[in-house]
PDB file of C-alpha atoms in Angstrom:
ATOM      1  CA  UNK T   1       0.000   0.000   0.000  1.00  0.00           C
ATOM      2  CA  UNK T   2       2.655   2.548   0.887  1.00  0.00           C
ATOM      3  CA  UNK T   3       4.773   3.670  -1.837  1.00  0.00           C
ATOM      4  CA  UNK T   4       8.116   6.079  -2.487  1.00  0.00           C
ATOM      5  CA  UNK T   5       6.388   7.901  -5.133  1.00  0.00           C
ATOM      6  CA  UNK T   6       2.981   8.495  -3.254  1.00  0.00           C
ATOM      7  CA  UNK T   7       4.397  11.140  -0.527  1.00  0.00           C
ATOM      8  CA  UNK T   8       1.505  12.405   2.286  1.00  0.00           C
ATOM      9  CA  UNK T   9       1.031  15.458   4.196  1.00  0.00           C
ATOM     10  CA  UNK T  10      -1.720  16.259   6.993  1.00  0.00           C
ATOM     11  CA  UNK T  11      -2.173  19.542   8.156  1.00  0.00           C
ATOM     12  CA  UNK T  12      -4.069  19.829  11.632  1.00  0.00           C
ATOM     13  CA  UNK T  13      -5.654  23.156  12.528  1.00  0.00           C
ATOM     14  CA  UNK T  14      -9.067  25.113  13.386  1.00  0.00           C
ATOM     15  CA  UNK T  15     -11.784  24.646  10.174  1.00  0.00           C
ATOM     16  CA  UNK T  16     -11.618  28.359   9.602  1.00  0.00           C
ATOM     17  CA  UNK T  17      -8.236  28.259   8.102  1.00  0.00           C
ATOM     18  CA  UNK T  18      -8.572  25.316   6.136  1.00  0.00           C
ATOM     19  CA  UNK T  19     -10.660  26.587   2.992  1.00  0.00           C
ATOM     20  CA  UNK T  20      -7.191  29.474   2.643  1.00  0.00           C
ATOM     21  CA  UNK T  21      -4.754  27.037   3.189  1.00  0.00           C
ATOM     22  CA  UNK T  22      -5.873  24.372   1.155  1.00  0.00           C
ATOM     23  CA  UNK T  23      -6.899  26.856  -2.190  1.00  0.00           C
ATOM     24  CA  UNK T  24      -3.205  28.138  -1.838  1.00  0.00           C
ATOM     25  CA  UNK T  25      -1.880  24.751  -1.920  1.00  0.00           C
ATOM     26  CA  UNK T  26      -3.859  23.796  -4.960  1.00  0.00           C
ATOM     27  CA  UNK T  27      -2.286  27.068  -6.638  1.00  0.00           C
ATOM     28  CA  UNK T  28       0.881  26.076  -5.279  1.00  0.00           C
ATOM     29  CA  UNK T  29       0.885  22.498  -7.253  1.00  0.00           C
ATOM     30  CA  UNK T  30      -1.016  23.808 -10.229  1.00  0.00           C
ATOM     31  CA  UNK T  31       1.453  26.456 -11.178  1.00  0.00           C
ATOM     32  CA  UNK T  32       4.352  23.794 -11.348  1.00  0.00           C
ATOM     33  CA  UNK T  33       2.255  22.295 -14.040  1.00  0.00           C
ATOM     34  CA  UNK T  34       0.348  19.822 -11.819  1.00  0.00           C
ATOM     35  CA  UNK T  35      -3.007  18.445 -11.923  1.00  0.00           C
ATOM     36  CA  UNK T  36      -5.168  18.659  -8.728  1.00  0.00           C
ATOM     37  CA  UNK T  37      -8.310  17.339  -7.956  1.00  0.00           C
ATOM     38  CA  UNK T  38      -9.675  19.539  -4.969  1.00  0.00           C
ATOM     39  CA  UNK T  39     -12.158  17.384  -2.792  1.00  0.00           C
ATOM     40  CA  UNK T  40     -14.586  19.357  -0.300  1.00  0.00           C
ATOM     41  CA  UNK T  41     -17.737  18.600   1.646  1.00  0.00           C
ATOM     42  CA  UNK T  42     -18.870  21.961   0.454  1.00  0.00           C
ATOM     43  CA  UNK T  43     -19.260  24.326  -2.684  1.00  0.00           C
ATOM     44  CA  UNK T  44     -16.599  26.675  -2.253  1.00  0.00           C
ATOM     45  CA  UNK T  45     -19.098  30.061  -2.309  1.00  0.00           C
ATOM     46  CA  UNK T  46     -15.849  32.311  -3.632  1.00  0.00           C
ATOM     47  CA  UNK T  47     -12.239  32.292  -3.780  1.00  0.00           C
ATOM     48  CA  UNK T  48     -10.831  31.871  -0.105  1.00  0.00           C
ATOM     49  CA  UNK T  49      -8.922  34.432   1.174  1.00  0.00           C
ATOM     50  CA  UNK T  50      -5.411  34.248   0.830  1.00  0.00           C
ATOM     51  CA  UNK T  51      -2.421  33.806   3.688  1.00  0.00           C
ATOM     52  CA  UNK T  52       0.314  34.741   1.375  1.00  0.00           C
ATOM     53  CA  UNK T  53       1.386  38.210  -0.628  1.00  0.00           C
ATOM     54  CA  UNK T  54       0.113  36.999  -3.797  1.00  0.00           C
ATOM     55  CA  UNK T  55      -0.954  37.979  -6.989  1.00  0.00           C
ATOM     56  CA  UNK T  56      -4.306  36.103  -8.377  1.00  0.00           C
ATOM     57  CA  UNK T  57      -3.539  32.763  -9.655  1.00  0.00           C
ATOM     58  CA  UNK T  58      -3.372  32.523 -13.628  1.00  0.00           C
ATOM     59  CA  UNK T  59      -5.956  31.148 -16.051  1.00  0.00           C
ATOM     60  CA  UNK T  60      -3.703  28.292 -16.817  1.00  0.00           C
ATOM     61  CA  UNK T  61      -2.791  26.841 -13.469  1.00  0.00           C
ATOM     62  CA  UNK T  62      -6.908  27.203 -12.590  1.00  0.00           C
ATOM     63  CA  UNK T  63      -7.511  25.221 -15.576  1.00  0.00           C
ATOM     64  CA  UNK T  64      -5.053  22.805 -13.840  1.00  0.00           C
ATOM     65  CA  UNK T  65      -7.318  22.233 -10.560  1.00  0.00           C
ATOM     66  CA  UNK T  66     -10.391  20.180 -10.281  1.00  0.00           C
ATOM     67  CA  UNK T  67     -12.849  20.871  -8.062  1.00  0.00           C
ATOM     68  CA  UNK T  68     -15.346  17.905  -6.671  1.00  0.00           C
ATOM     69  CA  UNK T  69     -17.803  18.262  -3.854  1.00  0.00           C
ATOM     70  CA  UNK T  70     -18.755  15.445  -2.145  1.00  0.00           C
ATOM     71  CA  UNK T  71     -20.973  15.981   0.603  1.00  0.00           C
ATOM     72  CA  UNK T  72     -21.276  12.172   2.082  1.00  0.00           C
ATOM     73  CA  UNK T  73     -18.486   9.211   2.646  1.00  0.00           C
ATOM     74  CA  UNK T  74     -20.220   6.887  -0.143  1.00  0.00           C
ATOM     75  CA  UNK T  75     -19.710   9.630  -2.189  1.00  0.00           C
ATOM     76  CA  UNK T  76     -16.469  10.521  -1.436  1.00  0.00           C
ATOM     77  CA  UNK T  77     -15.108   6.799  -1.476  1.00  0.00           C
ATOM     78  CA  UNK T  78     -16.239   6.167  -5.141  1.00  0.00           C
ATOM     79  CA  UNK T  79     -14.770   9.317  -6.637  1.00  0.00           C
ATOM     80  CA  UNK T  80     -11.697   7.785  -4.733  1.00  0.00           C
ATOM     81  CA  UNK T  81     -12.359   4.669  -6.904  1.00  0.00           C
ATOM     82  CA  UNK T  82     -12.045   6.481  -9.684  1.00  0.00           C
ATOM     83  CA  UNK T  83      -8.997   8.823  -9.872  1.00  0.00           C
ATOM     84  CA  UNK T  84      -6.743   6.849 -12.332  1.00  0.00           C
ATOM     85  CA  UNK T  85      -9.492   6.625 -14.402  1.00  0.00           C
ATOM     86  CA  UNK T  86     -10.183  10.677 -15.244  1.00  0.00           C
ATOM     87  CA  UNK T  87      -9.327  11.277 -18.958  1.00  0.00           C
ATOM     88  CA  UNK T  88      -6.605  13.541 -17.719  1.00  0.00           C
ATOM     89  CA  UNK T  89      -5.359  11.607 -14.300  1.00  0.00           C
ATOM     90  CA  UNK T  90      -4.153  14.034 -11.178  1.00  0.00           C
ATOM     91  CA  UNK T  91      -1.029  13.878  -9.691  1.00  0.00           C
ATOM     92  CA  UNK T  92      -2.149  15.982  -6.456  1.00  0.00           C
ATOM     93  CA  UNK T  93      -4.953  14.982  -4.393  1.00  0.00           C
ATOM     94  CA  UNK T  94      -6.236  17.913  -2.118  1.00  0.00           C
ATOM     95  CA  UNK T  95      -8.825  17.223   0.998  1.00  0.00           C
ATOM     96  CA  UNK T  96     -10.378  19.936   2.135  1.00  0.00           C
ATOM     97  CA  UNK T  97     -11.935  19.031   6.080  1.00  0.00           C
ATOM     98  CA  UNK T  98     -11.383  15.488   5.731  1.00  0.00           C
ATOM     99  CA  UNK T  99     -13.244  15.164   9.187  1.00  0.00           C
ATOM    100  CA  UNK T 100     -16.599  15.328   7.469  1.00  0.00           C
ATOM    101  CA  UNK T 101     -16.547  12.024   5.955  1.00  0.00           C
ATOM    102  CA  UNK T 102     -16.091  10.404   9.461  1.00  0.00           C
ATOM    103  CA  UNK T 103     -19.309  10.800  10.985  1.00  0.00           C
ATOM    104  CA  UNK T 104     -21.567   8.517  13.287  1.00  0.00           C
ATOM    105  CA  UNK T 105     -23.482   7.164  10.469  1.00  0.00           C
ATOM    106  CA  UNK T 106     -20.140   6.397   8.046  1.00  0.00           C
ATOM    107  CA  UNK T 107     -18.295   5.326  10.424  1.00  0.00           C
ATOM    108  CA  UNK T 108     -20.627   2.271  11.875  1.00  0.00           C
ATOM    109  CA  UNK T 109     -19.944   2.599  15.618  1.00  0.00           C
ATOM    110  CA  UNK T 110     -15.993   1.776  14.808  1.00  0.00           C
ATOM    111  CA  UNK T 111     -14.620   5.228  13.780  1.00  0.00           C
ATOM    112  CA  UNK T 112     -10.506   3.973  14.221  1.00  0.00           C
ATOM    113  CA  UNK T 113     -11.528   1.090  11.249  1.00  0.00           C
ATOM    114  CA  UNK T 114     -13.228   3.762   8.776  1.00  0.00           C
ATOM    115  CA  UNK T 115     -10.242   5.835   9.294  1.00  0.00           C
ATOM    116  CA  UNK T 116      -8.092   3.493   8.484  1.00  0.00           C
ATOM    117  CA  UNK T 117     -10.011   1.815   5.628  1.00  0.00           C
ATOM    118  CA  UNK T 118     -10.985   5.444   4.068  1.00  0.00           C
ATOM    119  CA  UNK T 119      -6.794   6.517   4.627  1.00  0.00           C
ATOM    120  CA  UNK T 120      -5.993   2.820   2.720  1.00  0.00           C
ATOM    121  CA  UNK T 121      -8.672   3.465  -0.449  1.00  0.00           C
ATOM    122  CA  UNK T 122      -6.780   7.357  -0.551  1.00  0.00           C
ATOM    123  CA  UNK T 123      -3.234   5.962  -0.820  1.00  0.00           C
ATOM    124  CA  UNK T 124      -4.069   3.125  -3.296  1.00  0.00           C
ATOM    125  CA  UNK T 125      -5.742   5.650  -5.347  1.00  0.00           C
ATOM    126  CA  UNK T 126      -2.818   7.520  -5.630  1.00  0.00           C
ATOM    127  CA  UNK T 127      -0.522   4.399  -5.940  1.00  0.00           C
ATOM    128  CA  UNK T 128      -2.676   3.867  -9.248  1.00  0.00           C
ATOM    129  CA  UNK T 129      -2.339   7.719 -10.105  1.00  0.00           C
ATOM    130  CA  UNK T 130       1.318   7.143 -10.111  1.00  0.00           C
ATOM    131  CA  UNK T 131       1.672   4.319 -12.053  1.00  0.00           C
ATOM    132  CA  UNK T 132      -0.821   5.625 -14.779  1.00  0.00           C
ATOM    133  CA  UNK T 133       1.224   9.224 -14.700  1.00  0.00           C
ATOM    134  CA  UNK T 134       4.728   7.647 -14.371  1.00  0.00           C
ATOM    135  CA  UNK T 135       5.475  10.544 -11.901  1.00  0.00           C
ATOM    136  CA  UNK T 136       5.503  11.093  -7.821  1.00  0.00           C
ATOM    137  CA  UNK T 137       2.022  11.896  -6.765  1.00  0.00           C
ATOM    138  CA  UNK T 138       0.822  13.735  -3.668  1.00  0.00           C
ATOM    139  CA  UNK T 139      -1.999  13.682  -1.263  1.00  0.00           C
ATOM    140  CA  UNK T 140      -2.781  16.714   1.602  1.00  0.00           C
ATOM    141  CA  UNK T 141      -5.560  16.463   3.957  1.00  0.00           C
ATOM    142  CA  UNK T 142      -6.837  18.724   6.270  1.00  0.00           C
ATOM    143  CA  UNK T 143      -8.294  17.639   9.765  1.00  0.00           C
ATOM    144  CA  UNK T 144      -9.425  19.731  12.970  1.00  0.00           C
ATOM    145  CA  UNK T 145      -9.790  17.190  15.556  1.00  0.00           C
ATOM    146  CA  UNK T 146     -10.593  13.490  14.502  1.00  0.00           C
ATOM    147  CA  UNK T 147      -6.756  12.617  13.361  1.00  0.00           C
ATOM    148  CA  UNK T 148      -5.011  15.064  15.969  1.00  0.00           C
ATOM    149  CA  UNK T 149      -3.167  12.940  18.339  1.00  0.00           C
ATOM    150  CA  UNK T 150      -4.559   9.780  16.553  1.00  0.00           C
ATOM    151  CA  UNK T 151      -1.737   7.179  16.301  1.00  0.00           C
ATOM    152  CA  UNK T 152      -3.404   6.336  12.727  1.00  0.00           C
ATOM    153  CA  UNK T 153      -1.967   9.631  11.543  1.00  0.00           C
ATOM    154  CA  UNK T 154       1.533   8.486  11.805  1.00  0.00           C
ATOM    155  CA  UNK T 155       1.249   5.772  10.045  1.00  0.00           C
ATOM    156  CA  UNK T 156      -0.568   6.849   6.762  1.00  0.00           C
ATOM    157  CA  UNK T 157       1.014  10.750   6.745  1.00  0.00           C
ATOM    158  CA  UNK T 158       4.664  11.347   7.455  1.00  0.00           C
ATOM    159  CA  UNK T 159       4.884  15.110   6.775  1.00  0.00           C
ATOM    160  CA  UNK T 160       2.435  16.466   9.675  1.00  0.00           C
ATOM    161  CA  UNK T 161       1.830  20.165  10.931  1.00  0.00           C
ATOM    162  CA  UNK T 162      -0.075  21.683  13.559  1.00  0.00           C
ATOM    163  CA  UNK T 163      -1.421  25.222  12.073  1.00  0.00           C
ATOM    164  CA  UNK T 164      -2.669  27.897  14.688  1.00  0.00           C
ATOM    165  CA  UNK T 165      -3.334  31.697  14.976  1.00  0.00           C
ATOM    166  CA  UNK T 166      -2.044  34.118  17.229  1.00  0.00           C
ATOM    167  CA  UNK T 167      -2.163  37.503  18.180  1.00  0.00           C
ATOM    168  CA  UNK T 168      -6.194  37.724  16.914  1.00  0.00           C
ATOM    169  CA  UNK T 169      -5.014  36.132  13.527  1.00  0.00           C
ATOM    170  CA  UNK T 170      -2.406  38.312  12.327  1.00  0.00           C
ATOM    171  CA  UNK T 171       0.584  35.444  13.022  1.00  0.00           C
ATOM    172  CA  UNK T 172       0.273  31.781  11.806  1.00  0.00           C
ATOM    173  CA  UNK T 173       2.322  29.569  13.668  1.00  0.00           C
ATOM    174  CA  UNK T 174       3.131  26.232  12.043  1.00  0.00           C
ATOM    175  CA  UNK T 175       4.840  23.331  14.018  1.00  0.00           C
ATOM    176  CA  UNK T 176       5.872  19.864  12.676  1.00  0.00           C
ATOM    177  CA  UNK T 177       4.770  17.049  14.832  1.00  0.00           C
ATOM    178  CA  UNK T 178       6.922  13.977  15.579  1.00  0.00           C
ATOM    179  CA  UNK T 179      10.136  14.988  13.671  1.00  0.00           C
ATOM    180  CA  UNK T 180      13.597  14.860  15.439  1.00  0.00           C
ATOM    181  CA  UNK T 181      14.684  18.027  13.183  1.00  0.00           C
ATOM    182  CA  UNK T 182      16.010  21.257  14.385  1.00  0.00           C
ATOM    183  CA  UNK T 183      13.440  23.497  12.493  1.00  0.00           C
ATOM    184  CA  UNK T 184      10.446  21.937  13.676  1.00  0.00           C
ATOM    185  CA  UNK T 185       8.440  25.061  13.745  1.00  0.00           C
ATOM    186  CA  UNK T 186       7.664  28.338  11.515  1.00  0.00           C
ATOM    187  CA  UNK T 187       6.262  31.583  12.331  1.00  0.00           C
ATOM    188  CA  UNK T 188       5.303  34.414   9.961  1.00  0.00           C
ATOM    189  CA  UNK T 189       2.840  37.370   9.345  1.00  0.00           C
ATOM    190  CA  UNK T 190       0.180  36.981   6.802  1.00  0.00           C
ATOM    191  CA  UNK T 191      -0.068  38.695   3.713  1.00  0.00           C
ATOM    192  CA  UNK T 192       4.028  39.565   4.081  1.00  0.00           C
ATOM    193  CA  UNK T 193       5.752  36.217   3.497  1.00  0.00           C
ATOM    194  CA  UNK T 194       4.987  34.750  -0.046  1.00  0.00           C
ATOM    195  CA  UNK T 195       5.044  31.262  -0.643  1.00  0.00           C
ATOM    196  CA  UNK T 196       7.333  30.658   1.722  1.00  0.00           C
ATOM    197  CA  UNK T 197       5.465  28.658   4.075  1.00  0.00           C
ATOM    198  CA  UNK T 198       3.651  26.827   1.864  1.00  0.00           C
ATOM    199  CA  UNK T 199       7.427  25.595   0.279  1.00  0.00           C
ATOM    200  CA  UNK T 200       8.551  25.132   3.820  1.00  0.00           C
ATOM    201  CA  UNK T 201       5.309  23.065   4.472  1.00  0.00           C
ATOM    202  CA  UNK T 202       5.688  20.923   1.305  1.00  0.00           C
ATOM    203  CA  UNK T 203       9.453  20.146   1.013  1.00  0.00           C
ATOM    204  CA  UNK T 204       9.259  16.862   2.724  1.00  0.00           C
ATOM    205  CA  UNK T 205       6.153  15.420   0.936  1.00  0.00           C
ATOM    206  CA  UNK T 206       8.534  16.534  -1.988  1.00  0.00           C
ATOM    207  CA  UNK T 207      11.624  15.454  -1.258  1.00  0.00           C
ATOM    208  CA  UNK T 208      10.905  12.201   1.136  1.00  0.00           C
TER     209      UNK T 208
END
């Protein structure tokens, strides 16, 4: 199931910042030339606001991004199903509040198993995405609570960040969890940093 060229990141932080964080990550893969399916719970009702000094993302690298929204987990598991099958297949998989597909009713009184079954569909998706594209593919979920200090976490992501705000939501701080490195934490002002973050973020799902 777990393969080199499928490489994982999980960001963990309040739902408000997710919808910003996640659009600027799709941006950030889609002007590299990358295709990105986007996968919410929710129509996104306009363009998030941004966390970076930015100018608005190109025609070209929108054209690049997918948007699906998938407001139940059947739903949600058979557009999994079907990645490696799009005419044009993705090589980034985006999930935007991931928590919303574990629920009571989805998760059958045994929430730790549909985690872990839902995590194992994701990663052989992309395993398949790979070997149709020929390239490294990558997946990056956002949770708030359900796989914060969850031991299943570890094992299906190995680039994980806590995201918080500070000082009313002018700072984001950004901390790596369960990493012996030196720079296991990053601090910076919105609107003044650029991209940044986001590279600092993504270098190990690139890289590892």
């Amino acid at each position: 199931m777990f393969s080199k060229n499928t490489k994982a990141t999980l960001l963990c932080g309040p739902k408000e910042l997710s919808k910003s964080f996640m659009f600027e990550i799709a941006m950030y893969w889609a002007e590299r030339g990358r295709r990105v399916v986007y996968i919410t719970p929710a129509p996104l009702e306009r363009r998030p606001a941004v966390c970076h000094d930015r100018s608005n993302p190109g025609v070209a690298a929108l054209k690049l991004i997918r948007f699906i929204y998938l407001s139940n987990y059947e739903a949600f598991g058979e557009q999994l199903i079907k990645l490696h099958t799009y005419a044009t297949v993705p090589s980034v998989l985006l999930i935007n509040d991931l928590d919303d597909y574990f629920n009571e009713e989805s998760a059958e009184n045994d929430l730790s198993t549909n985690i872990a079954k839902t995590c194992a569909l994701i990663f052989h998706s992309m395993n398949l995405c790979s070997r149709v594209t020929k390239i490294n593919v990558h997946v990056c979920a956002w949770t708030t609570s359900i796989l914060t200090n969850n031991f299943l976490q570890t094992i299906y992501f190995r680039n994980i960040w806590n995201v918080t705000e500070e000082e009313g939501g002018k700072v984001i701080l950004l901390e790596k969890l369960f990493t012996t490195s030196s720079l296991e934490s990053y601090k910076y002002d919105k609107f003044e940093d650029g991209m940044r973050v986001l590279q600092q973020i993504l270098y190990d799902s690139e890289e590892v």
